[in-house]
Coordinates of C-alpha atoms in Angstrom, one line a residue:
X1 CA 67.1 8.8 2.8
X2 CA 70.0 8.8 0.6
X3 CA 68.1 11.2 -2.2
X4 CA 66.9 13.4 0.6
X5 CA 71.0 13.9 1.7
X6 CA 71.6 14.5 -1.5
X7 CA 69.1 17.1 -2.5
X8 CA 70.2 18.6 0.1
X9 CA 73.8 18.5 -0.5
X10 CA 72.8 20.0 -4.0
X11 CA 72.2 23.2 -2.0
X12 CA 75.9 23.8 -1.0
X13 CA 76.6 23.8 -4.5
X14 CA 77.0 27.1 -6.8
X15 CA 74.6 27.6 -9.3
X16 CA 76.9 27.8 -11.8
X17 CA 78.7 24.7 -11.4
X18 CA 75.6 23.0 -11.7
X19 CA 74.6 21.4 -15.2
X20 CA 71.4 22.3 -17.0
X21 CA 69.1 19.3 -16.4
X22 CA 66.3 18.7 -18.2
X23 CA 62.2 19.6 -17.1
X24 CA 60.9 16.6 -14.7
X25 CA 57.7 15.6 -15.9
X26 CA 56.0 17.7 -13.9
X27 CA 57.1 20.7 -15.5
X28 CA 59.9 21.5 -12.2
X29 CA 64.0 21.0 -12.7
X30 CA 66.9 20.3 -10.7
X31 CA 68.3 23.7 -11.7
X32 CA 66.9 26.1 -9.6
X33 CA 69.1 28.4 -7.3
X34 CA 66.9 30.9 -4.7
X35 CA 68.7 33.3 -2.5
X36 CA 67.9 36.3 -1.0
X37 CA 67.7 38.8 2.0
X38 CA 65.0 39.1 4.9
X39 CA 65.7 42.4 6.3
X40 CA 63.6 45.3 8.4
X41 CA 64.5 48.2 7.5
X42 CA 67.0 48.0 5.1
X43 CA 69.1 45.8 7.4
X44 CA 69.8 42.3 7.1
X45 CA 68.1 39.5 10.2
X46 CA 70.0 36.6 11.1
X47 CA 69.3 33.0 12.1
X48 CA 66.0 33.8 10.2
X49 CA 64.4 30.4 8.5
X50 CA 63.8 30.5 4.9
X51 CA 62.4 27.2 3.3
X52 CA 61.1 25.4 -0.2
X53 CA 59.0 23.3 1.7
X54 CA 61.6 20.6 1.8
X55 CA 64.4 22.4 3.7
X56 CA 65.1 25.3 5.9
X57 CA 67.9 27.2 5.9
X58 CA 68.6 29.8 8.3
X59 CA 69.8 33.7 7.2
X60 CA 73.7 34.7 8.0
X61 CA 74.5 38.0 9.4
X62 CA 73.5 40.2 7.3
X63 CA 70.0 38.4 6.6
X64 CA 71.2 36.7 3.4
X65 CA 70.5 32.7 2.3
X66 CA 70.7 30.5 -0.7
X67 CA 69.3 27.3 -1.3
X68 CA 69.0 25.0 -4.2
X69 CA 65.2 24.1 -4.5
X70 CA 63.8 21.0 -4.4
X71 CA 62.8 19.8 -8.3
X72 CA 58.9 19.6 -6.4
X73 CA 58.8 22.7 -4.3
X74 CA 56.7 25.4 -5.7
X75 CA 57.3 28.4 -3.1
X76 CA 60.2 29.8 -1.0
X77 CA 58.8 31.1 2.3
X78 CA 59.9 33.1 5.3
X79 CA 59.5 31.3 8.8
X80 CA 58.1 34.9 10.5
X81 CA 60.3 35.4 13.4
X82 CA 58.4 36.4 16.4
X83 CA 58.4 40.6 17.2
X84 CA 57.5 41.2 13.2
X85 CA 54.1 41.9 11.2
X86 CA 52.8 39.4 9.3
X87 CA 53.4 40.3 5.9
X88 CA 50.0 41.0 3.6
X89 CA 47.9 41.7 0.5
X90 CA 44.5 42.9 2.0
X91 CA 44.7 40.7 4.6
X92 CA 45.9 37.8 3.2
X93 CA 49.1 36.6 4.2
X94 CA 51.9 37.1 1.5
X95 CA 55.4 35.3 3.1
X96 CA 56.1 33.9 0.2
X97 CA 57.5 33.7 -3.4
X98 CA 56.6 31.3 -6.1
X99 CA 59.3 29.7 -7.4
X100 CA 60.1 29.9 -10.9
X101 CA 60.7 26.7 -13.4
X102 CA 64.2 27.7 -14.0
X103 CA 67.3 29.8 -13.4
X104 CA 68.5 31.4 -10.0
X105 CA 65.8 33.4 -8.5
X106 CA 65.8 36.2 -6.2
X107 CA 63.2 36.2 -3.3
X108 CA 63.5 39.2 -0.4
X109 CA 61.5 39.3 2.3
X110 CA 61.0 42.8 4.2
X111 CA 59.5 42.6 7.8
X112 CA 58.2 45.1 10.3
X113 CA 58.6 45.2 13.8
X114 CA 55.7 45.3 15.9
X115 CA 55.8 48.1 18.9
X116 CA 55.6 46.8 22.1
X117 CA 56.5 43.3 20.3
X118 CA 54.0 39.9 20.5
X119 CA 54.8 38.2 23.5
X120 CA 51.0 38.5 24.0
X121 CA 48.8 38.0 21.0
X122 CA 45.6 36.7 20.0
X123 CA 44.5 34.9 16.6
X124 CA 40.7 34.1 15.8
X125 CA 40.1 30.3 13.7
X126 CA 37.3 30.3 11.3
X127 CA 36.6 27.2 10.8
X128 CA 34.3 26.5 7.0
X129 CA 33.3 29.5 5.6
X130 CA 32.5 27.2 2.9
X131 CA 30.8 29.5 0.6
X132 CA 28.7 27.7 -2.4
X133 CA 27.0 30.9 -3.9
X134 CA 26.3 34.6 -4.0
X135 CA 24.4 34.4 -1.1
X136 CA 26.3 32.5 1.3
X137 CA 29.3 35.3 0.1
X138 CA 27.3 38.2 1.0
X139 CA 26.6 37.1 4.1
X140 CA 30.1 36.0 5.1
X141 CA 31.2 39.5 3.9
X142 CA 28.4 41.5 5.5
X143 CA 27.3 39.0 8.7
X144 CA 30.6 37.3 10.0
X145 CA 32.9 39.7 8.8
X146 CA 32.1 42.6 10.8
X147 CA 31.7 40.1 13.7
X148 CA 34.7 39.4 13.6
X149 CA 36.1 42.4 13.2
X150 CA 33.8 43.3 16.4
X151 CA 35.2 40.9 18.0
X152 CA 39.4 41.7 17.0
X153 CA 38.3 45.4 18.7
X154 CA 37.1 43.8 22.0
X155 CA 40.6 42.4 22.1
X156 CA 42.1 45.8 22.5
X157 CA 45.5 46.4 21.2
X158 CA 46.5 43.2 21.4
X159 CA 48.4 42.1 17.9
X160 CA 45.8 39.3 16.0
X161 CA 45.9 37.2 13.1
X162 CA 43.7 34.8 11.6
X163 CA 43.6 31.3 10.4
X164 CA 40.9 30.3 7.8
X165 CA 40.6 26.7 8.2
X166 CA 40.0 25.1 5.1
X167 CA 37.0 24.6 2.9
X168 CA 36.9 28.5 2.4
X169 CA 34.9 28.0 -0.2
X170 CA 32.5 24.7 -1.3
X171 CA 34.2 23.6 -4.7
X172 CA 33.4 27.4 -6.1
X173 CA 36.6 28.9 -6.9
X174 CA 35.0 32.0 -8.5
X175 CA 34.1 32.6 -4.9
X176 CA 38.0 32.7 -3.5
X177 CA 37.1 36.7 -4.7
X178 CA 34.7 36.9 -2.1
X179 CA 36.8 35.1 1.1
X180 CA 39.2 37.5 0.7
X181 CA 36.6 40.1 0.4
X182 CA 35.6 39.2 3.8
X183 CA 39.2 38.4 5.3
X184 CA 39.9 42.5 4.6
X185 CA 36.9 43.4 6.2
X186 CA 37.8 41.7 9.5
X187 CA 41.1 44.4 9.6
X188 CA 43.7 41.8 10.8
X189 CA 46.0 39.3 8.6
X190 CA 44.7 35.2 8.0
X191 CA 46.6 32.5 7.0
X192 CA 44.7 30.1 5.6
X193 CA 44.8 26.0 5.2
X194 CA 44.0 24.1 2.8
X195 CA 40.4 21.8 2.6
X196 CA 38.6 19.1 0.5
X197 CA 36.3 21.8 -0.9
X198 CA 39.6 23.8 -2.2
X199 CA 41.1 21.6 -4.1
X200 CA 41.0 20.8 -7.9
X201 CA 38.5 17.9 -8.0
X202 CA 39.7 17.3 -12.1
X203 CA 43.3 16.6 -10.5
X204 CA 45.0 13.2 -11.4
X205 CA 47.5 13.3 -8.0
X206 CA 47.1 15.2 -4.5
X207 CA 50.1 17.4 -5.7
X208 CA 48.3 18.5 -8.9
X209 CA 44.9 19.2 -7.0
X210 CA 46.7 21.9 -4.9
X211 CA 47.4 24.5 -7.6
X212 CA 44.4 26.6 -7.1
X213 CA 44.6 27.2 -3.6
X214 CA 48.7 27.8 -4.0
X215 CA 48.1 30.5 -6.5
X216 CA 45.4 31.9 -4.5
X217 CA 47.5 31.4 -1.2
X218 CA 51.1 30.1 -1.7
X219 CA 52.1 26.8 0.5
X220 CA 49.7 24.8 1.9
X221 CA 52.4 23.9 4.9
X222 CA 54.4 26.1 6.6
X223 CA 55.5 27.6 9.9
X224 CA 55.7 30.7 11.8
X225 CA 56.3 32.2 15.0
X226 CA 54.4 34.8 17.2
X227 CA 56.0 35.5 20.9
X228 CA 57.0 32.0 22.6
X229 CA 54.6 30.2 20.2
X230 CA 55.5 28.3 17.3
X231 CA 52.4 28.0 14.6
X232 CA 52.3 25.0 11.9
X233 CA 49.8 25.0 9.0
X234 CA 49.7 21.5 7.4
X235 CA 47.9 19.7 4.4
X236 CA 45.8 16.8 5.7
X237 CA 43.4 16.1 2.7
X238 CA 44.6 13.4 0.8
X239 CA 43.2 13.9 -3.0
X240 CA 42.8 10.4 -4.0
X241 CA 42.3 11.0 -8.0
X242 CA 38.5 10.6 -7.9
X243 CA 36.2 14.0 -7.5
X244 CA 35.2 14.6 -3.5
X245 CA 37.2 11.4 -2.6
X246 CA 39.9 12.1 -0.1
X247 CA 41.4 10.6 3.0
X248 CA 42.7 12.3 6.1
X249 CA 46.5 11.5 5.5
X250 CA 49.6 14.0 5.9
X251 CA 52.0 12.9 3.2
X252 CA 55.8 12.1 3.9
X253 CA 57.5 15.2 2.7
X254 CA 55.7 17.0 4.9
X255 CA 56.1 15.0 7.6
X256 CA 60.2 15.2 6.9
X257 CA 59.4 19.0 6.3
X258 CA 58.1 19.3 9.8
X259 CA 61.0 17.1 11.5
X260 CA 63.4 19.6 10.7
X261 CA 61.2 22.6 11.6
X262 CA 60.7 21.2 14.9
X263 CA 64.1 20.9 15.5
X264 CA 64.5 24.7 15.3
X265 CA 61.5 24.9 19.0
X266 CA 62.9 24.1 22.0
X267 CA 61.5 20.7 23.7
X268 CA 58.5 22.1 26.1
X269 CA 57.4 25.0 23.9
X270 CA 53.9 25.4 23.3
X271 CA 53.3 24.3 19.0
X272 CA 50.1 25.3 17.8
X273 CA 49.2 23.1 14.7
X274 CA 46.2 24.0 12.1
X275 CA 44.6 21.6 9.7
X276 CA 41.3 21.3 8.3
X277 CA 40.3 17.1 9.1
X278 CA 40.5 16.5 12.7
X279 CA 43.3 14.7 13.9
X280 CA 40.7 12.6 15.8
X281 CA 37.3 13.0 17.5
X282 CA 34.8 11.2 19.6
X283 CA 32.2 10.9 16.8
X284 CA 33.3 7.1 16.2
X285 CA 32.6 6.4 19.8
X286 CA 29.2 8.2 19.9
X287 CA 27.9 6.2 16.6
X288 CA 29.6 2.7 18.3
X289 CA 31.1 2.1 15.5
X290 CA 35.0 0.9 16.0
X291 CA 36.3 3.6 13.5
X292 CA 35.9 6.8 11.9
X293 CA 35.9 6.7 8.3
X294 CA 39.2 7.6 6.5
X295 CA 37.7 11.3 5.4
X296 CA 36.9 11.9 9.0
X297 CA 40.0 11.7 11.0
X298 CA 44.0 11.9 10.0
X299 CA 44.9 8.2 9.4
X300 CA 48.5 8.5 10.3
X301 CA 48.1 10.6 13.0
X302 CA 50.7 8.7 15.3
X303 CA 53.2 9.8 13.4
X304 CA 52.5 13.6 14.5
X305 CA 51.7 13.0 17.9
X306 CA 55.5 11.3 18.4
X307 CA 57.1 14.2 17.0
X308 CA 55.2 16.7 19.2
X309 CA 55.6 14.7 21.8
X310 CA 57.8 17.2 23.3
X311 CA 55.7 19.9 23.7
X312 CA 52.4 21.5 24.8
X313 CA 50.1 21.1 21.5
X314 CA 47.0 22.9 20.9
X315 CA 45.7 21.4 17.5
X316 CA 43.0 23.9 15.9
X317 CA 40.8 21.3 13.1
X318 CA 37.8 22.0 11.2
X319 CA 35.6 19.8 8.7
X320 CA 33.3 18.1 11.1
X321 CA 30.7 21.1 11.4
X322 CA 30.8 20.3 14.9
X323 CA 32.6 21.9 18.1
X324 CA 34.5 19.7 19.8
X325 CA 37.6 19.5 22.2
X326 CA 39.4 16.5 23.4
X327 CA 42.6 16.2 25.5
X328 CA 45.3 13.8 26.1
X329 CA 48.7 13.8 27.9
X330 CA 50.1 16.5 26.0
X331 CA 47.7 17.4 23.3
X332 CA 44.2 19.2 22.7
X333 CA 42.7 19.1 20.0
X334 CA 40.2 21.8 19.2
X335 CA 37.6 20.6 16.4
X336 CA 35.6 24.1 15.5
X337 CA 32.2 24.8 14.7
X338 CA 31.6 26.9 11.5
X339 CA 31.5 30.3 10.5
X340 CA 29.1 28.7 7.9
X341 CA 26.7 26.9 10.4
X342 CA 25.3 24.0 8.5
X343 CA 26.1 25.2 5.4
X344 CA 24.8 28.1 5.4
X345 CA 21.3 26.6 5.8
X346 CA 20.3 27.6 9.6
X347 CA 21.0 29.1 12.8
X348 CA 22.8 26.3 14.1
X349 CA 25.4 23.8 13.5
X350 CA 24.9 19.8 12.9
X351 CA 25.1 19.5 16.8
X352 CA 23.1 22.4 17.8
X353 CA 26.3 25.1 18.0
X354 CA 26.1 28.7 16.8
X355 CA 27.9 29.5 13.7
X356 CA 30.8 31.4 14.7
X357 CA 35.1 31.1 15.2
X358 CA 37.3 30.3 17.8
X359 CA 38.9 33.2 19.6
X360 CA 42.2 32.8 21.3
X361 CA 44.4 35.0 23.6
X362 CA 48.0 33.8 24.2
X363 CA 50.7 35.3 27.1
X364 CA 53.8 33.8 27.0
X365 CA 53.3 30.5 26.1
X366 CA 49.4 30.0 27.4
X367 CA 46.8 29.7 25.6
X368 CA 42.9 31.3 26.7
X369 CA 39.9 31.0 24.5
X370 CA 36.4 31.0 24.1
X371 CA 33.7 29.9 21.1
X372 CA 32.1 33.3 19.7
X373 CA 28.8 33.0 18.2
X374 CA 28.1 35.1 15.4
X375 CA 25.4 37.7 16.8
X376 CA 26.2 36.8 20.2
X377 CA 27.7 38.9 22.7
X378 CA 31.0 36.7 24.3
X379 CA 29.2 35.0 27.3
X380 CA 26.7 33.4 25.0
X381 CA 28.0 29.8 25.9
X382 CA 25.1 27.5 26.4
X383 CA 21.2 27.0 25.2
X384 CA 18.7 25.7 26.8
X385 CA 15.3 23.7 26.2
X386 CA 12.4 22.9 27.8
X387 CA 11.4 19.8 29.7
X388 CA 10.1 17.2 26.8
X389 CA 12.5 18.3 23.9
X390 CA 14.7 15.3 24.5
X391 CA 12.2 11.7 24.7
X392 CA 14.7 9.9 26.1
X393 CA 15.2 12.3 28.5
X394 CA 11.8 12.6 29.8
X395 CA 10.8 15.7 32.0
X396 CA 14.2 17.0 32.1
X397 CA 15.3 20.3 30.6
X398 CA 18.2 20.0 28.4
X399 CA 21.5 22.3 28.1
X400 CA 23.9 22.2 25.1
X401 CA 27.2 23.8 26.2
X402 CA 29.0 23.6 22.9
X403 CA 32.6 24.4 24.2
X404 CA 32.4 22.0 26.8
X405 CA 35.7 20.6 27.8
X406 CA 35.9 17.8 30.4
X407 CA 37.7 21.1 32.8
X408 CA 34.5 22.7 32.7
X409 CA 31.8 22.1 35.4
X410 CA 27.9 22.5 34.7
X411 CA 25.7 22.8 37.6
X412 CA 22.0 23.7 38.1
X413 CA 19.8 25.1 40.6
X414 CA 15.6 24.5 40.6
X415 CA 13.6 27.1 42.1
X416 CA 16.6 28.7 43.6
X417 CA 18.2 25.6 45.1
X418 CA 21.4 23.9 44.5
X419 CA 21.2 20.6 42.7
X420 CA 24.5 19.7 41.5
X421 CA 26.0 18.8 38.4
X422 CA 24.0 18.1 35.4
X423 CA 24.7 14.5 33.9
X424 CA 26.2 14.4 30.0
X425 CA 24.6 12.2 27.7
X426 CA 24.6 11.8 24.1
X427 CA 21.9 12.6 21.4
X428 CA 20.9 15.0 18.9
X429 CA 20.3 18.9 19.6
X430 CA 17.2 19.8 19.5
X431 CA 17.4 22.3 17.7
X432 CA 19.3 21.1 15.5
X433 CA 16.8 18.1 14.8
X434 CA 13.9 20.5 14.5
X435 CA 15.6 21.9 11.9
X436 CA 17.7 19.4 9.6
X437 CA 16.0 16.3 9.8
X438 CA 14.1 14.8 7.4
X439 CA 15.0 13.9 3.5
X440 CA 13.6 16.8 2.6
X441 CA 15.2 19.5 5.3
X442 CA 16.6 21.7 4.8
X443 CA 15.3 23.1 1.9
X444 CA 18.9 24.2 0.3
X445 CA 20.9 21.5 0.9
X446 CA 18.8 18.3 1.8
X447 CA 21.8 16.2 2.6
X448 CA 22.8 18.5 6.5
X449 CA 21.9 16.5 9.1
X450 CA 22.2 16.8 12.6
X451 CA 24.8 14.8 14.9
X452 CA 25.1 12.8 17.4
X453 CA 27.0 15.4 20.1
X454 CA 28.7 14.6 23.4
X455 CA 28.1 18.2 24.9
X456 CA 24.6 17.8 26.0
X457 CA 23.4 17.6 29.8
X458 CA 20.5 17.1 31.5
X459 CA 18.4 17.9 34.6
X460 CA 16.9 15.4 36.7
X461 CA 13.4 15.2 35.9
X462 CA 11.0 18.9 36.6
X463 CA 7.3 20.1 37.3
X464 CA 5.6 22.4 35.0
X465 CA 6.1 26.2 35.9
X466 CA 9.6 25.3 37.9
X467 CA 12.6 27.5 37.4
X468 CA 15.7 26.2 36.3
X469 CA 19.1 27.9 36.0
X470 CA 22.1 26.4 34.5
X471 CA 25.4 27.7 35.6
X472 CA 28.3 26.9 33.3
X473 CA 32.1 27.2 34.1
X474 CA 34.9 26.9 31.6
X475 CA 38.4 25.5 32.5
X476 CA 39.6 29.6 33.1
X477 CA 36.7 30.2 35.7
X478 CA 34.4 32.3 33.6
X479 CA 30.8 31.6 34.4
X480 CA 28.0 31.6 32.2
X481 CA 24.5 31.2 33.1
X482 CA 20.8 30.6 31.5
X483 CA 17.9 30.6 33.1
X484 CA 14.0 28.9 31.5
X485 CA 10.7 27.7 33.6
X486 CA 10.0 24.3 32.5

């Protein structure tokens, strides 16, 4: 605590009066002075947060700061105010400035207002794109792409951004080229977050195994607002020296980071946080075993939850290959399925979802959404299978609602009449086992598997030639409906 006062008490301090220090090992010094302006229009905005990823300053009247970075910070970065474009190259998000090894260092940061201003919004989550070669590129540039960018036109004029949620690409780095090929053909801006397939697997520390992705996309943690919502990105993948091993863990500087960024949102304010492991899911519970493994789940995720205690948190996580949501007291937690599928190998994910993206409207500080399937129009929301699919499950069709949130209610009607709800159960997609497994499916990458999922239901048990329909509702009172004859 002491070094952390005085680092920051270095930033009150003139450059000048400051002595030349030598190079810490990591090739960053003590010496470094960043100021600036953020401005729109050639004049200045106050009360605007600037940071180095260790502290936030905020702008004075006429939209000037100055800090003295951190010896380990390796950008300066705007916190967007709400009302303002995000800032871009192509689509990607550009708020930022490296930060040079020595010297004082200007950084400016020109904004736009938006007409009509943001207080609602929408954002689409891509969750893995995770592209491994040439072909899985071409057909996240020329399949989900233009999906998406479908999909950003059904939203009207609403302002939208993106958030590409880690493991853009699978250990490929030639292939960066390509996601932000595809990022400009969606038309709006992303932000992206870091994941266990970006990093530098050759690395001897976390911090070291980040330099990639930060000179492909600056910061991997940062904030930003749009309307009443306040937005964190955040670095959960723990690098722990040794290729592909990492642990769900967010570090204590970012943690410390975040304390003081939180300080600037009013208690009740909705946060929206994005990382790419899972703060949590229910896959422990469905395999019965008494933990998740440490690459699964955020290991010190208590210490988040107590400092968004005080507000309404939507957490948007990707990884898993699975769709998920979970709530609890003031948290949800939405765990997406991939733009990639099963790695790029079939139509579905590991627990029978379509590949596709979240897709989010926000008003004021509420949140709406819905999972859209690549392909699919916007009601595609459920699948079903006929009587027999499931053996444990005899003579009941099966429904796989892959959004499912316990506010949802799934109902079913045989031969025209009102039966009730369906029951949940666990088990394997159909689907989804047809098609991955085996040791020798699928044929690109033998290793997908399917999962055990949580957002299956069943019938009671049906006749031959009977007619089912399955009537789903989601939390906002949008139905969806299938119909098969078992």
């Amino acid at each position: 605590m002491q070094r952390r006062n005085f680092l920051k008490g270095l930033g009150l301090i003139s450059a000048g009066s400051l002595p030349a220090l030598p190079a810490l090992s990591n090739g960053f010094r003590f010496d470094r002075m960043l100021k600036g302006k953020v401005h729109s229009k050639g004049k200045g905005l106050a009360n605007v947060g600037v940071s180095d990823g260790f502290q936030i300053v905020n702008t004075a009247k006429d939209g000037s700061y100055q800090l003295q970075a951190h010896p380990n910070a390796s950008h300066v970065f705007v916190i967007l105010p709400a009302g303002y474009h995000i800032p871009h190259e192509k689509g990607i998000a550009r708020f930022y400035a490296p930060i040079k090894n020595e010297g004082v260092q200007t950084a400016d940061f020109a904004l736009e207002p938006i007409a009509g201003g943001d207080e609602e919004h929408a954002f689409i989550v891509w969750g893995d794109t995770q592209i491994w070669d040439k072909e899985d590129a071409q057909q996240l540039v020329q399949v989900s792409a233009p999906d998406t960018k479908a999909a950003v036109a059904a939203l009207g004029s609403l302002p939208v951004f993106g958030i590409g949620c880690g493991d853009l690409v699978f250990d490929k780095f030639e292939l960066f080229d390509d996601y932000k090929k595809a990022v400009e053909v969606t038309g709006i801006p992303f932000f992206q977050v870091i994941g266990n397939h970006d990093m530098d697997l050759t690395a001897r520390t976390d911090d070291q195994s980040q330099q990639t992705f930060k000179q492909q996309f600056g910061p991997t943690y940062y904030s930003f607002n749009r309307g009443a919502i306040h937005y964190v990105v955040l670095d959960d993948v723990f690098f722990i020296g040794m290729a592909k091993k990492y642990i769900g863990y967010i570090t204590e500087a970012q943690l410390a980071w975040l304390e003081e960024d939180l300080k600037r949102v009013p208690a009740g304010s909705t946060v929206v946080v994005s990382l790419h492991i899972p703060t949590d899911t229910g896959m422990a519970e469905r395999q019965k075993k008494k933990e998740e493994e440490l690459g699964g789940i955020v290991a010190n995720r208590a210490a988040l939850y107590a400092m968004l205690k005080p507000y309404k948190v939507h957490i948007m996580s990707g990884h898993t290959h699975f769709n998920e949501n979970w709530e609890k007291d003031n948290i949800m937690e939405h765990n997406h399925g991939t733009v990639c599928g099963a790695w790029w190998t079939g139509p579905v994910c590991g627990d029978g979802c379509p590949p596709g993206y979240g897709v989010y409207k926000v008003k004021g500080n509420e949140l709406t959404w819905h999972y859209q399937s690549v392909g699919k129009a916007a009601n595609h929301q459920l699948r079903l299978y006929k009587a027999g699919s499931v053996p444990e499950q005899a003579n009941a069709v099966i429904a796989n609602v892959w959004n499912y949130d316990p506010a949802w209610k799934v109902e079913w009607w045989l031969d025209g009449k009102a039966m009730g709800a369906l029951q949940p159960f666990v088990g394997l997609d159909p689907l989804a086992k047809e098609l991955y497994l085996g040791n020798k499916l699928p044929a690109k990458h033998k290793w997908v598997e399917p999962v055990l999922t949580n957002h299956l239901f069943a019938t009671a048990a049906v006749q031959s030639g009977q007619t089912i329909v399955v009537k789903a509702t989601d939390r906002f009172g949008k139905l969806f409906e299938e119909s098969i004859t078992a």
